[in-house]
């Protein structure tokens, strides 16, 4: 499902246009997909609900890293002392957020165990959660808005693409010989977009 990580009205303001909605929405969706598909950020940024993971904790660690970030909300966290199947996880008691664990605010992708350590080894924890950014033009209560620098980078990329629509080879570049063709949007991302995505990647280290 297409996602827009910046707003149409902001793009229209930068281009000083009031029409071209189909074209501009298409640009926003295409550039947002560049980020959402981990082309730069190293992680899927699309808001996704109901993610179920079995993250593996490092030995004797109170930190547990999940695969998607930023975490919007936790639905359920369960832990077992031995490798478990889904029926065993279903029967186990859920941990309580802000009592048994908390989301580490400085990383957005790590859970901190309040007492002791997470169980190390495969299938010792099962976590159900929602992560990623929503469309800033249609956010619901509790959903995460893309950072301003990411929105700015996306808008800058869209402006660049819009302003070069009339140039030959916008859609693809001939690499020569047997190199085939490369989409310009993939080969030359705007520097502001790269910088914003690089910052997001560092949130998790």
mmCIF file with all atom_site columns, C-alpha atoms in Angstrom:
data_model
loop_
_atom_site.group_PDB
_atom_site.id
_atom_site.type_symbol
_atom_site.label_atom_id
_atom_site.label_alt_id
_atom_site.label_comp_id
_atom_site.label_asym_id
_atom_site.label_entity_id
_atom_site.label_seq_id
_atom_site.pdbx_PDB_ins_code
_atom_site.Cartn_x
_atom_site.Cartn_y
_atom_site.Cartn_z
_atom_site.occupancy
_atom_site.B_iso_or_equiv
_atom_site.pdbx_formal_charge
_atom_site.auth_seq_id
_atom_site.auth_comp_id
_atom_site.auth_asym_id
_atom_site.auth_atom_id
_atom_site.pdbx_PDB_model_num
ATOM 1   C CA . UNK A 1 1   ? 0.000  0.000   0.000   1.00 0.00 ? 1   UNK A CA 1
ATOM 2   C CA . UNK A 1 2   ? 1.512  3.373   -0.991  1.00 0.00 ? 2   UNK A CA 1
ATOM 3   C CA . UNK A 1 3   ? 2.554  5.702   1.786   1.00 0.00 ? 3   UNK A CA 1
ATOM 4   C CA . UNK A 1 4   ? 3.399  9.391   1.774   1.00 0.00 ? 4   UNK A CA 1
ATOM 5   C CA . UNK A 1 5   ? 5.889  10.456  4.433   1.00 0.00 ? 5   UNK A CA 1
ATOM 6   C CA . UNK A 1 6   ? 5.415  14.157  3.612   1.00 0.00 ? 6   UNK A CA 1
ATOM 7   C CA . UNK A 1 7   ? 2.378  16.253  2.825   1.00 0.00 ? 7   UNK A CA 1
ATOM 8   C CA . UNK A 1 8   ? 1.005  17.244  -0.563  1.00 0.00 ? 8   UNK A CA 1
ATOM 9   C CA . UNK A 1 9   ? 0.260  20.810  0.550   1.00 0.00 ? 9   UNK A CA 1
ATOM 10  C CA . UNK A 1 10  ? 3.884  21.292  1.648   1.00 0.00 ? 10  UNK A CA 1
ATOM 11  C CA . UNK A 1 11  ? 5.116  20.132  -1.750  1.00 0.00 ? 11  UNK A CA 1
ATOM 12  C CA . UNK A 1 12  ? 2.654  22.409  -3.522  1.00 0.00 ? 12  UNK A CA 1
ATOM 13  C CA . UNK A 1 13  ? 3.917  25.322  -1.427  1.00 0.00 ? 13  UNK A CA 1
ATOM 14  C CA . UNK A 1 14  ? 7.549  24.643  -2.332  1.00 0.00 ? 14  UNK A CA 1
ATOM 15  C CA . UNK A 1 15  ? 6.700  24.420  -6.018  1.00 0.00 ? 15  UNK A CA 1
ATOM 16  C CA . UNK A 1 16  ? 4.199  27.302  -5.862  1.00 0.00 ? 16  UNK A CA 1
ATOM 17  C CA . UNK A 1 17  ? 1.550  25.259  -7.644  1.00 0.00 ? 17  UNK A CA 1
ATOM 18  C CA . UNK A 1 18  ? -2.049 24.522  -6.717  1.00 0.00 ? 18  UNK A CA 1
ATOM 19  C CA . UNK A 1 19  ? -2.787 21.738  -9.214  1.00 0.00 ? 19  UNK A CA 1
ATOM 20  C CA . UNK A 1 20  ? -0.924 18.675  -10.533 1.00 0.00 ? 20  UNK A CA 1
ATOM 21  C CA . UNK A 1 21  ? -2.235 16.642  -7.596  1.00 0.00 ? 21  UNK A CA 1
ATOM 22  C CA . UNK A 1 22  ? -1.920 13.274  -9.328  1.00 0.00 ? 22  UNK A CA 1
ATOM 23  C CA . UNK A 1 23  ? 1.661  13.962  -10.388 1.00 0.00 ? 23  UNK A CA 1
ATOM 24  C CA . UNK A 1 24  ? 2.717  15.343  -7.010  1.00 0.00 ? 24  UNK A CA 1
ATOM 25  C CA . UNK A 1 25  ? 1.068  12.537  -5.072  1.00 0.00 ? 25  UNK A CA 1
ATOM 26  C CA . UNK A 1 26  ? 2.865  10.082  -7.336  1.00 0.00 ? 26  UNK A CA 1
ATOM 27  C CA . UNK A 1 27  ? 6.197  11.765  -6.614  1.00 0.00 ? 27  UNK A CA 1
ATOM 28  C CA . UNK A 1 28  ? 5.542  11.731  -2.868  1.00 0.00 ? 28  UNK A CA 1
ATOM 29  C CA . UNK A 1 29  ? 4.653  8.038   -2.960  1.00 0.00 ? 29  UNK A CA 1
ATOM 30  C CA . UNK A 1 30  ? 7.677  7.144   -5.080  1.00 0.00 ? 30  UNK A CA 1
ATOM 31  C CA . UNK A 1 31  ? 10.169 9.021   -2.911  1.00 0.00 ? 31  UNK A CA 1
ATOM 32  C CA . UNK A 1 32  ? 8.577  7.774   0.308   1.00 0.00 ? 32  UNK A CA 1
ATOM 33  C CA . UNK A 1 33  ? 8.932  4.242   -1.037  1.00 0.00 ? 33  UNK A CA 1
ATOM 34  C CA . UNK A 1 34  ? 12.654 4.846   -1.522  1.00 0.00 ? 34  UNK A CA 1
ATOM 35  C CA . UNK A 1 35  ? 12.861 5.273   2.256   1.00 0.00 ? 35  UNK A CA 1
ATOM 36  C CA . UNK A 1 36  ? 10.261 2.672   3.194   1.00 0.00 ? 36  UNK A CA 1
ATOM 37  C CA . UNK A 1 37  ? 12.018 -0.054  1.230   1.00 0.00 ? 37  UNK A CA 1
ATOM 38  C CA . UNK A 1 38  ? 15.221 0.428   3.240   1.00 0.00 ? 38  UNK A CA 1
ATOM 39  C CA . UNK A 1 39  ? 17.018 1.888   0.208   1.00 0.00 ? 39  UNK A CA 1
ATOM 40  C CA . UNK A 1 40  ? 18.765 4.358   2.530   1.00 0.00 ? 40  UNK A CA 1
ATOM 41  C CA . UNK A 1 41  ? 17.521 4.001   6.087   1.00 0.00 ? 41  UNK A CA 1
ATOM 42  C CA . UNK A 1 42  ? 18.385 0.343   6.605   1.00 0.00 ? 42  UNK A CA 1
ATOM 43  C CA . UNK A 1 43  ? 14.931 -0.314  8.070   1.00 0.00 ? 43  UNK A CA 1
ATOM 44  C CA . UNK A 1 44  ? 11.355 -0.310  6.828   1.00 0.00 ? 44  UNK A CA 1
ATOM 45  C CA . UNK A 1 45  ? 9.852  3.029   7.873   1.00 0.00 ? 45  UNK A CA 1
ATOM 46  C CA . UNK A 1 46  ? 6.248  2.279   6.925   1.00 0.00 ? 46  UNK A CA 1
ATOM 47  C CA . UNK A 1 47  ? 3.760  2.134   9.795   1.00 0.00 ? 47  UNK A CA 1
ATOM 48  C CA . UNK A 1 48  ? 2.882  -1.525  10.313  1.00 0.00 ? 48  UNK A CA 1
ATOM 49  C CA . UNK A 1 49  ? 0.569  -2.868  13.015  1.00 0.00 ? 49  UNK A CA 1
ATOM 50  C CA . UNK A 1 50  ? 0.606  -6.328  14.553  1.00 0.00 ? 50  UNK A CA 1
ATOM 51  C CA . UNK A 1 51  ? 4.269  -7.179  13.925  1.00 0.00 ? 51  UNK A CA 1
ATOM 52  C CA . UNK A 1 52  ? 5.124  -10.457 15.666  1.00 0.00 ? 52  UNK A CA 1
ATOM 53  C CA . UNK A 1 53  ? 8.790  -11.178 16.381  1.00 0.00 ? 53  UNK A CA 1
ATOM 54  C CA . UNK A 1 54  ? 10.899 -13.599 18.386  1.00 0.00 ? 54  UNK A CA 1
ATOM 55  C CA . UNK A 1 55  ? 13.961 -11.393 19.003  1.00 0.00 ? 55  UNK A CA 1
ATOM 56  C CA . UNK A 1 56  ? 17.085 -13.005 20.417  1.00 0.00 ? 56  UNK A CA 1
ATOM 57  C CA . UNK A 1 57  ? 18.681 -11.271 23.377  1.00 0.00 ? 57  UNK A CA 1
ATOM 58  C CA . UNK A 1 58  ? 22.400 -11.171 23.973  1.00 0.00 ? 58  UNK A CA 1
ATOM 59  C CA . UNK A 1 59  ? 23.576 -13.236 26.922  1.00 0.00 ? 59  UNK A CA 1
ATOM 60  C CA . UNK A 1 60  ? 22.996 -11.545 30.298  1.00 0.00 ? 60  UNK A CA 1
ATOM 61  C CA . UNK A 1 61  ? 21.574 -8.393  28.711  1.00 0.00 ? 61  UNK A CA 1
ATOM 62  C CA . UNK A 1 62  ? 18.673 -6.273  29.874  1.00 0.00 ? 62  UNK A CA 1
ATOM 63  C CA . UNK A 1 63  ? 18.372 -4.777  26.359  1.00 0.00 ? 63  UNK A CA 1
ATOM 64  C CA . UNK A 1 64  ? 16.299 -6.448  23.646  1.00 0.00 ? 64  UNK A CA 1
ATOM 65  C CA . UNK A 1 65  ? 16.392 -5.097  20.097  1.00 0.00 ? 65  UNK A CA 1
ATOM 66  C CA . UNK A 1 66  ? 13.422 -5.519  17.765  1.00 0.00 ? 66  UNK A CA 1
ATOM 67  C CA . UNK A 1 67  ? 13.617 -5.521  13.989  1.00 0.00 ? 67  UNK A CA 1
ATOM 68  C CA . UNK A 1 68  ? 11.502 -2.455  13.240  1.00 0.00 ? 68  UNK A CA 1
ATOM 69  C CA . UNK A 1 69  ? 11.638 1.047   14.627  1.00 0.00 ? 69  UNK A CA 1
ATOM 70  C CA . UNK A 1 70  ? 10.558 3.509   15.807  1.00 0.00 ? 70  UNK A CA 1
ATOM 71  C CA . UNK A 1 71  ? 8.206  1.536   18.053  1.00 0.00 ? 71  UNK A CA 1
ATOM 72  C CA . UNK A 1 72  ? 4.811  3.208   18.198  1.00 0.00 ? 72  UNK A CA 1
ATOM 73  C CA . UNK A 1 73  ? 3.237  0.863   20.725  1.00 0.00 ? 73  UNK A CA 1
ATOM 74  C CA . UNK A 1 74  ? 3.606  -2.576  22.284  1.00 0.00 ? 74  UNK A CA 1
ATOM 75  C CA . UNK A 1 75  ? 0.652  -4.946  22.162  1.00 0.00 ? 75  UNK A CA 1
ATOM 76  C CA . UNK A 1 76  ? 2.194  -7.838  24.084  1.00 0.00 ? 76  UNK A CA 1
ATOM 77  C CA . UNK A 1 77  ? 5.500  -9.129  25.404  1.00 0.00 ? 77  UNK A CA 1
ATOM 78  C CA . UNK A 1 78  ? 5.884  -12.699 26.623  1.00 0.00 ? 78  UNK A CA 1
ATOM 79  C CA . UNK A 1 79  ? 9.014  -14.534 27.694  1.00 0.00 ? 79  UNK A CA 1
ATOM 80  C CA . UNK A 1 80  ? 9.837  -18.208 28.373  1.00 0.00 ? 80  UNK A CA 1
ATOM 81  C CA . UNK A 1 81  ? 12.740 -19.856 30.175  1.00 0.00 ? 81  UNK A CA 1
ATOM 82  C CA . UNK A 1 82  ? 13.146 -22.448 27.415  1.00 0.00 ? 82  UNK A CA 1
ATOM 83  C CA . UNK A 1 83  ? 12.662 -22.523 23.653  1.00 0.00 ? 83  UNK A CA 1
ATOM 84  C CA . UNK A 1 84  ? 8.907  -22.258 23.169  1.00 0.00 ? 84  UNK A CA 1
ATOM 85  C CA . UNK A 1 85  ? 6.224  -22.877 20.599  1.00 0.00 ? 85  UNK A CA 1
ATOM 86  C CA . UNK A 1 86  ? 3.251  -20.600 19.988  1.00 0.00 ? 86  UNK A CA 1
ATOM 87  C CA . UNK A 1 87  ? 0.950  -22.592 22.256  1.00 0.00 ? 87  UNK A CA 1
ATOM 88  C CA . UNK A 1 88  ? 3.387  -22.141 25.139  1.00 0.00 ? 88  UNK A CA 1
ATOM 89  C CA . UNK A 1 89  ? 3.668  -18.431 24.448  1.00 0.00 ? 89  UNK A CA 1
ATOM 90  C CA . UNK A 1 90  ? -0.123 -18.164 24.281  1.00 0.00 ? 90  UNK A CA 1
ATOM 91  C CA . UNK A 1 91  ? -0.400 -19.752 27.727  1.00 0.00 ? 91  UNK A CA 1
ATOM 92  C CA . UNK A 1 92  ? 2.284  -17.572 29.331  1.00 0.00 ? 92  UNK A CA 1
ATOM 93  C CA . UNK A 1 93  ? 1.546  -14.389 31.256  1.00 0.00 ? 93  UNK A CA 1
ATOM 94  C CA . UNK A 1 94  ? 2.259  -11.142 29.472  1.00 0.00 ? 94  UNK A CA 1
ATOM 95  C CA . UNK A 1 95  ? 4.792  -8.718  30.889  1.00 0.00 ? 95  UNK A CA 1
ATOM 96  C CA . UNK A 1 96  ? 3.554  -5.300  31.967  1.00 0.00 ? 96  UNK A CA 1
ATOM 97  C CA . UNK A 1 97  ? 4.891  -2.231  30.180  1.00 0.00 ? 97  UNK A CA 1
ATOM 98  C CA . UNK A 1 98  ? 6.613  0.307   32.461  1.00 0.00 ? 98  UNK A CA 1
ATOM 99  C CA . UNK A 1 99  ? 6.695  -2.288  35.238  1.00 0.00 ? 99  UNK A CA 1
ATOM 100 C CA . UNK A 1 100 ? 8.493  -5.295  33.727  1.00 0.00 ? 100 UNK A CA 1
ATOM 101 C CA . UNK A 1 101 ? 10.005 -3.485  30.723  1.00 0.00 ? 101 UNK A CA 1
ATOM 102 C CA . UNK A 1 102 ? 10.088 -0.110  28.988  1.00 0.00 ? 102 UNK A CA 1
ATOM 103 C CA . UNK A 1 103 ? 10.862 1.237   25.510  1.00 0.00 ? 103 UNK A CA 1
ATOM 104 C CA . UNK A 1 104 ? 14.269 2.886   25.569  1.00 0.00 ? 104 UNK A CA 1
ATOM 105 C CA . UNK A 1 105 ? 13.500 6.465   24.562  1.00 0.00 ? 105 UNK A CA 1
ATOM 106 C CA . UNK A 1 106 ? 16.883 7.201   22.981  1.00 0.00 ? 106 UNK A CA 1
ATOM 107 C CA . UNK A 1 107 ? 16.756 4.395   20.392  1.00 0.00 ? 107 UNK A CA 1
ATOM 108 C CA . UNK A 1 108 ? 13.055 3.673   19.715  1.00 0.00 ? 108 UNK A CA 1
ATOM 109 C CA . UNK A 1 109 ? 13.868 0.048   18.869  1.00 0.00 ? 109 UNK A CA 1
ATOM 110 C CA . UNK A 1 110 ? 15.053 -1.417  22.182  1.00 0.00 ? 110 UNK A CA 1
ATOM 111 C CA . UNK A 1 111 ? 13.134 -2.775  25.156  1.00 0.00 ? 111 UNK A CA 1
ATOM 112 C CA . UNK A 1 112 ? 14.768 -2.510  28.591  1.00 0.00 ? 112 UNK A CA 1
ATOM 113 C CA . UNK A 1 113 ? 14.021 -5.219  31.179  1.00 0.00 ? 113 UNK A CA 1
ATOM 114 C CA . UNK A 1 114 ? 13.207 -3.600  34.501  1.00 0.00 ? 114 UNK A CA 1
ATOM 115 C CA . UNK A 1 115 ? 14.517 -6.444  36.659  1.00 0.00 ? 115 UNK A CA 1
ATOM 116 C CA . UNK A 1 116 ? 17.171 -8.922  35.590  1.00 0.00 ? 116 UNK A CA 1
ATOM 117 C CA . UNK A 1 117 ? 17.889 -9.854  31.982  1.00 0.00 ? 117 UNK A CA 1
ATOM 118 C CA . UNK A 1 118 ? 16.041 -11.107 28.940  1.00 0.00 ? 118 UNK A CA 1
ATOM 119 C CA . UNK A 1 119 ? 16.246 -14.830 28.239  1.00 0.00 ? 119 UNK A CA 1
ATOM 120 C CA . UNK A 1 120 ? 18.997 -15.554 25.708  1.00 0.00 ? 120 UNK A CA 1
ATOM 121 C CA . UNK A 1 121 ? 18.539 -18.039 22.875  1.00 0.00 ? 121 UNK A CA 1
ATOM 122 C CA . UNK A 1 122 ? 15.975 -18.492 20.080  1.00 0.00 ? 122 UNK A CA 1
ATOM 123 C CA . UNK A 1 123 ? 12.214 -18.235 20.687  1.00 0.00 ? 123 UNK A CA 1
ATOM 124 C CA . UNK A 1 124 ? 12.513 -17.147 24.304  1.00 0.00 ? 124 UNK A CA 1
ATOM 125 C CA . UNK A 1 125 ? 10.654 -13.862 23.751  1.00 0.00 ? 125 UNK A CA 1
ATOM 126 C CA . UNK A 1 126 ? 7.618  -13.116 21.622  1.00 0.00 ? 126 UNK A CA 1
ATOM 127 C CA . UNK A 1 127 ? 6.766  -9.493  21.002  1.00 0.00 ? 127 UNK A CA 1
ATOM 128 C CA . UNK A 1 128 ? 3.733  -8.076  19.209  1.00 0.00 ? 128 UNK A CA 1
ATOM 129 C CA . UNK A 1 129 ? 3.997  -4.388  18.385  1.00 0.00 ? 129 UNK A CA 1
ATOM 130 C CA . UNK A 1 130 ? 3.359  -1.544  15.954  1.00 0.00 ? 130 UNK A CA 1
ATOM 131 C CA . UNK A 1 131 ? 6.225  0.402   14.412  1.00 0.00 ? 131 UNK A CA 1
ATOM 132 C CA . UNK A 1 132 ? 6.956  2.932   11.695  1.00 0.00 ? 132 UNK A CA 1
ATOM 133 C CA . UNK A 1 133 ? 5.756  6.353   10.647  1.00 0.00 ? 133 UNK A CA 1
ATOM 134 C CA . UNK A 1 134 ? 2.277  7.214   9.420   1.00 0.00 ? 134 UNK A CA 1
ATOM 135 C CA . UNK A 1 135 ? 1.152  9.604   6.704   1.00 0.00 ? 135 UNK A CA 1
ATOM 136 C CA . UNK A 1 136 ? 1.522  13.069  8.320   1.00 0.00 ? 136 UNK A CA 1
ATOM 137 C CA . UNK A 1 137 ? -1.622 14.239  6.518   1.00 0.00 ? 137 UNK A CA 1
ATOM 138 C CA . UNK A 1 138 ? -3.761 11.478  8.051   1.00 0.00 ? 138 UNK A CA 1
ATOM 139 C CA . UNK A 1 139 ? -2.334 10.642  11.466  1.00 0.00 ? 139 UNK A CA 1
ATOM 140 C CA . UNK A 1 140 ? -4.560 9.073   14.094  1.00 0.00 ? 140 UNK A CA 1
ATOM 141 C CA . UNK A 1 141 ? -4.072 9.507   17.828  1.00 0.00 ? 141 UNK A CA 1
ATOM 142 C CA . UNK A 1 142 ? -0.867 7.847   18.979  1.00 0.00 ? 142 UNK A CA 1
ATOM 143 C CA . UNK A 1 143 ? 0.612  7.370   15.506  1.00 0.00 ? 143 UNK A CA 1
ATOM 144 C CA . UNK A 1 144 ? 4.123  8.652   14.868  1.00 0.00 ? 144 UNK A CA 1
ATOM 145 C CA . UNK A 1 145 ? 4.769  11.536  12.479  1.00 0.00 ? 145 UNK A CA 1
ATOM 146 C CA . UNK A 1 146 ? 7.878  11.341  10.282  1.00 0.00 ? 146 UNK A CA 1
ATOM 147 C CA . UNK A 1 147 ? 10.660 13.613  11.605  1.00 0.00 ? 147 UNK A CA 1
ATOM 148 C CA . UNK A 1 148 ? 10.795 17.090  10.100  1.00 0.00 ? 148 UNK A CA 1
ATOM 149 C CA . UNK A 1 149 ? 14.219 16.498  8.534   1.00 0.00 ? 149 UNK A CA 1
ATOM 150 C CA . UNK A 1 150 ? 12.917 13.356  6.801   1.00 0.00 ? 150 UNK A CA 1
ATOM 151 C CA . UNK A 1 151 ? 9.890  15.223  5.469   1.00 0.00 ? 151 UNK A CA 1
ATOM 152 C CA . UNK A 1 152 ? 12.202 17.996  4.269   1.00 0.00 ? 152 UNK A CA 1
ATOM 153 C CA . UNK A 1 153 ? 14.468 15.515  2.474   1.00 0.00 ? 153 UNK A CA 1
ATOM 154 C CA . UNK A 1 154 ? 11.507 13.849  0.771   1.00 0.00 ? 154 UNK A CA 1
ATOM 155 C CA . UNK A 1 155 ? 10.146 17.214  -0.346  1.00 0.00 ? 155 UNK A CA 1
ATOM 156 C CA . UNK A 1 156 ? 13.562 18.257  -1.677  1.00 0.00 ? 156 UNK A CA 1
ATOM 157 C CA . UNK A 1 157 ? 13.781 15.036  -3.703  1.00 0.00 ? 157 UNK A CA 1
ATOM 158 C CA . UNK A 1 158 ? 10.268 15.577  -5.061  1.00 0.00 ? 158 UNK A CA 1
ATOM 159 C CA . UNK A 1 159 ? 11.074 19.169  -6.062  1.00 0.00 ? 159 UNK A CA 1
ATOM 160 C CA . UNK A 1 160 ? 14.195 17.975  -7.870  1.00 0.00 ? 160 UNK A CA 1
ATOM 161 C CA . UNK A 1 161 ? 12.264 15.301  -9.778  1.00 0.00 ? 161 UNK A CA 1
ATOM 162 C CA . UNK A 1 162 ? 9.418  17.697  -10.601 1.00 0.00 ? 162 UNK A CA 1
ATOM 163 C CA . UNK A 1 163 ? 11.786 20.353  -11.909 1.00 0.00 ? 163 UNK A CA 1
ATOM 164 C CA . UNK A 1 164 ? 13.598 17.880  -14.156 1.00 0.00 ? 164 UNK A CA 1
ATOM 165 C CA . UNK A 1 165 ? 10.527 16.246  -15.685 1.00 0.00 ? 165 UNK A CA 1
ATOM 166 C CA . UNK A 1 166 ? 11.284 17.851  -19.028 1.00 0.00 ? 166 UNK A CA 1
ATOM 167 C CA . UNK A 1 167 ? 14.879 16.696  -19.285 1.00 0.00 ? 167 UNK A CA 1
ATOM 168 C CA . UNK A 1 168 ? 15.843 13.707  -21.385 1.00 0.00 ? 168 UNK A CA 1
ATOM 169 C CA . UNK A 1 169 ? 16.614 10.585  -19.422 1.00 0.00 ? 169 UNK A CA 1
ATOM 170 C CA . UNK A 1 170 ? 14.764 11.513  -16.257 1.00 0.00 ? 170 UNK A CA 1
ATOM 171 C CA . UNK A 1 171 ? 13.132 8.150   -15.881 1.00 0.00 ? 171 UNK A CA 1
ATOM 172 C CA . UNK A 1 172 ? 16.265 6.121   -16.533 1.00 0.00 ? 172 UNK A CA 1
ATOM 173 C CA . UNK A 1 173 ? 19.897 6.555   -17.458 1.00 0.00 ? 173 UNK A CA 1
ATOM 174 C CA . UNK A 1 174 ? 21.763 4.364   -19.920 1.00 0.00 ? 174 UNK A CA 1
ATOM 175 C CA . UNK A 1 175 ? 24.800 3.048   -18.061 1.00 0.00 ? 175 UNK A CA 1
ATOM 176 C CA . UNK A 1 176 ? 26.507 2.121   -21.334 1.00 0.00 ? 176 UNK A CA 1
ATOM 177 C CA . UNK A 1 177 ? 27.781 -1.218  -22.618 1.00 0.00 ? 177 UNK A CA 1
ATOM 178 C CA . UNK A 1 178 ? 26.118 -4.071  -20.776 1.00 0.00 ? 178 UNK A CA 1
ATOM 179 C CA . UNK A 1 179 ? 25.352 -1.921  -17.721 1.00 0.00 ? 179 UNK A CA 1
ATOM 180 C CA . UNK A 1 180 ? 21.694 -1.541  -18.582 1.00 0.00 ? 180 UNK A CA 1
ATOM 181 C CA . UNK A 1 181 ? 19.585 1.339   -17.319 1.00 0.00 ? 181 UNK A CA 1
ATOM 182 C CA . UNK A 1 182 ? 19.343 2.813   -13.825 1.00 0.00 ? 182 UNK A CA 1
ATOM 183 C CA . UNK A 1 183 ? 16.441 4.887   -12.537 1.00 0.00 ? 183 UNK A CA 1
ATOM 184 C CA . UNK A 1 184 ? 17.570 8.417   -11.792 1.00 0.00 ? 184 UNK A CA 1
ATOM 185 C CA . UNK A 1 185 ? 15.523 8.497   -8.574  1.00 0.00 ? 185 UNK A CA 1
ATOM 186 C CA . UNK A 1 186 ? 17.557 5.545   -7.299  1.00 0.00 ? 186 UNK A CA 1
ATOM 187 C CA . UNK A 1 187 ? 20.955 6.691   -8.519  1.00 0.00 ? 187 UNK A CA 1
ATOM 188 C CA . UNK A 1 188 ? 20.903 10.337  -7.410  1.00 0.00 ? 188 UNK A CA 1
ATOM 189 C CA . UNK A 1 189 ? 19.013 10.852  -4.154  1.00 0.00 ? 189 UNK A CA 1
ATOM 190 C CA . UNK A 1 190 ? 18.995 14.383  -2.808  1.00 0.00 ? 190 UNK A CA 1
ATOM 191 C CA . UNK A 1 191 ? 21.693 15.028  -0.193  1.00 0.00 ? 191 UNK A CA 1
ATOM 192 C CA . UNK A 1 192 ? 19.104 16.189  2.372   1.00 0.00 ? 192 UNK A CA 1
ATOM 193 C CA . UNK A 1 193 ? 17.184 12.928  1.963   1.00 0.00 ? 193 UNK A CA 1
ATOM 194 C CA . UNK A 1 194 ? 20.327 10.839  2.416   1.00 0.00 ? 194 UNK A CA 1
ATOM 195 C CA . UNK A 1 195 ? 21.280 12.838  5.519   1.00 0.00 ? 195 UNK A CA 1
ATOM 196 C CA . UNK A 1 196 ? 17.842 12.406  7.096   1.00 0.00 ? 196 UNK A CA 1
ATOM 197 C CA . UNK A 1 197 ? 17.829 8.653   6.484   1.00 0.00 ? 197 UNK A CA 1
ATOM 198 C CA . UNK A 1 198 ? 21.382 8.327   7.802   1.00 0.00 ? 198 UNK A CA 1
ATOM 199 C CA . UNK A 1 199 ? 20.248 9.977   11.020  1.00 0.00 ? 199 UNK A CA 1
ATOM 200 C CA . UNK A 1 200 ? 17.393 7.493   11.331  1.00 0.00 ? 200 UNK A CA 1
ATOM 201 C CA . UNK A 1 201 ? 19.778 4.592   10.827  1.00 0.00 ? 201 UNK A CA 1
ATOM 202 C CA . UNK A 1 202 ? 21.919 5.832   13.708  1.00 0.00 ? 202 UNK A CA 1
ATOM 203 C CA . UNK A 1 203 ? 18.950 5.825   16.067  1.00 0.00 ? 203 UNK A CA 1
ATOM 204 C CA . UNK A 1 204 ? 19.470 2.105   16.525  1.00 0.00 ? 204 UNK A CA 1
ATOM 205 C CA . UNK A 1 205 ? 23.204 1.925   17.344  1.00 0.00 ? 205 UNK A CA 1
#
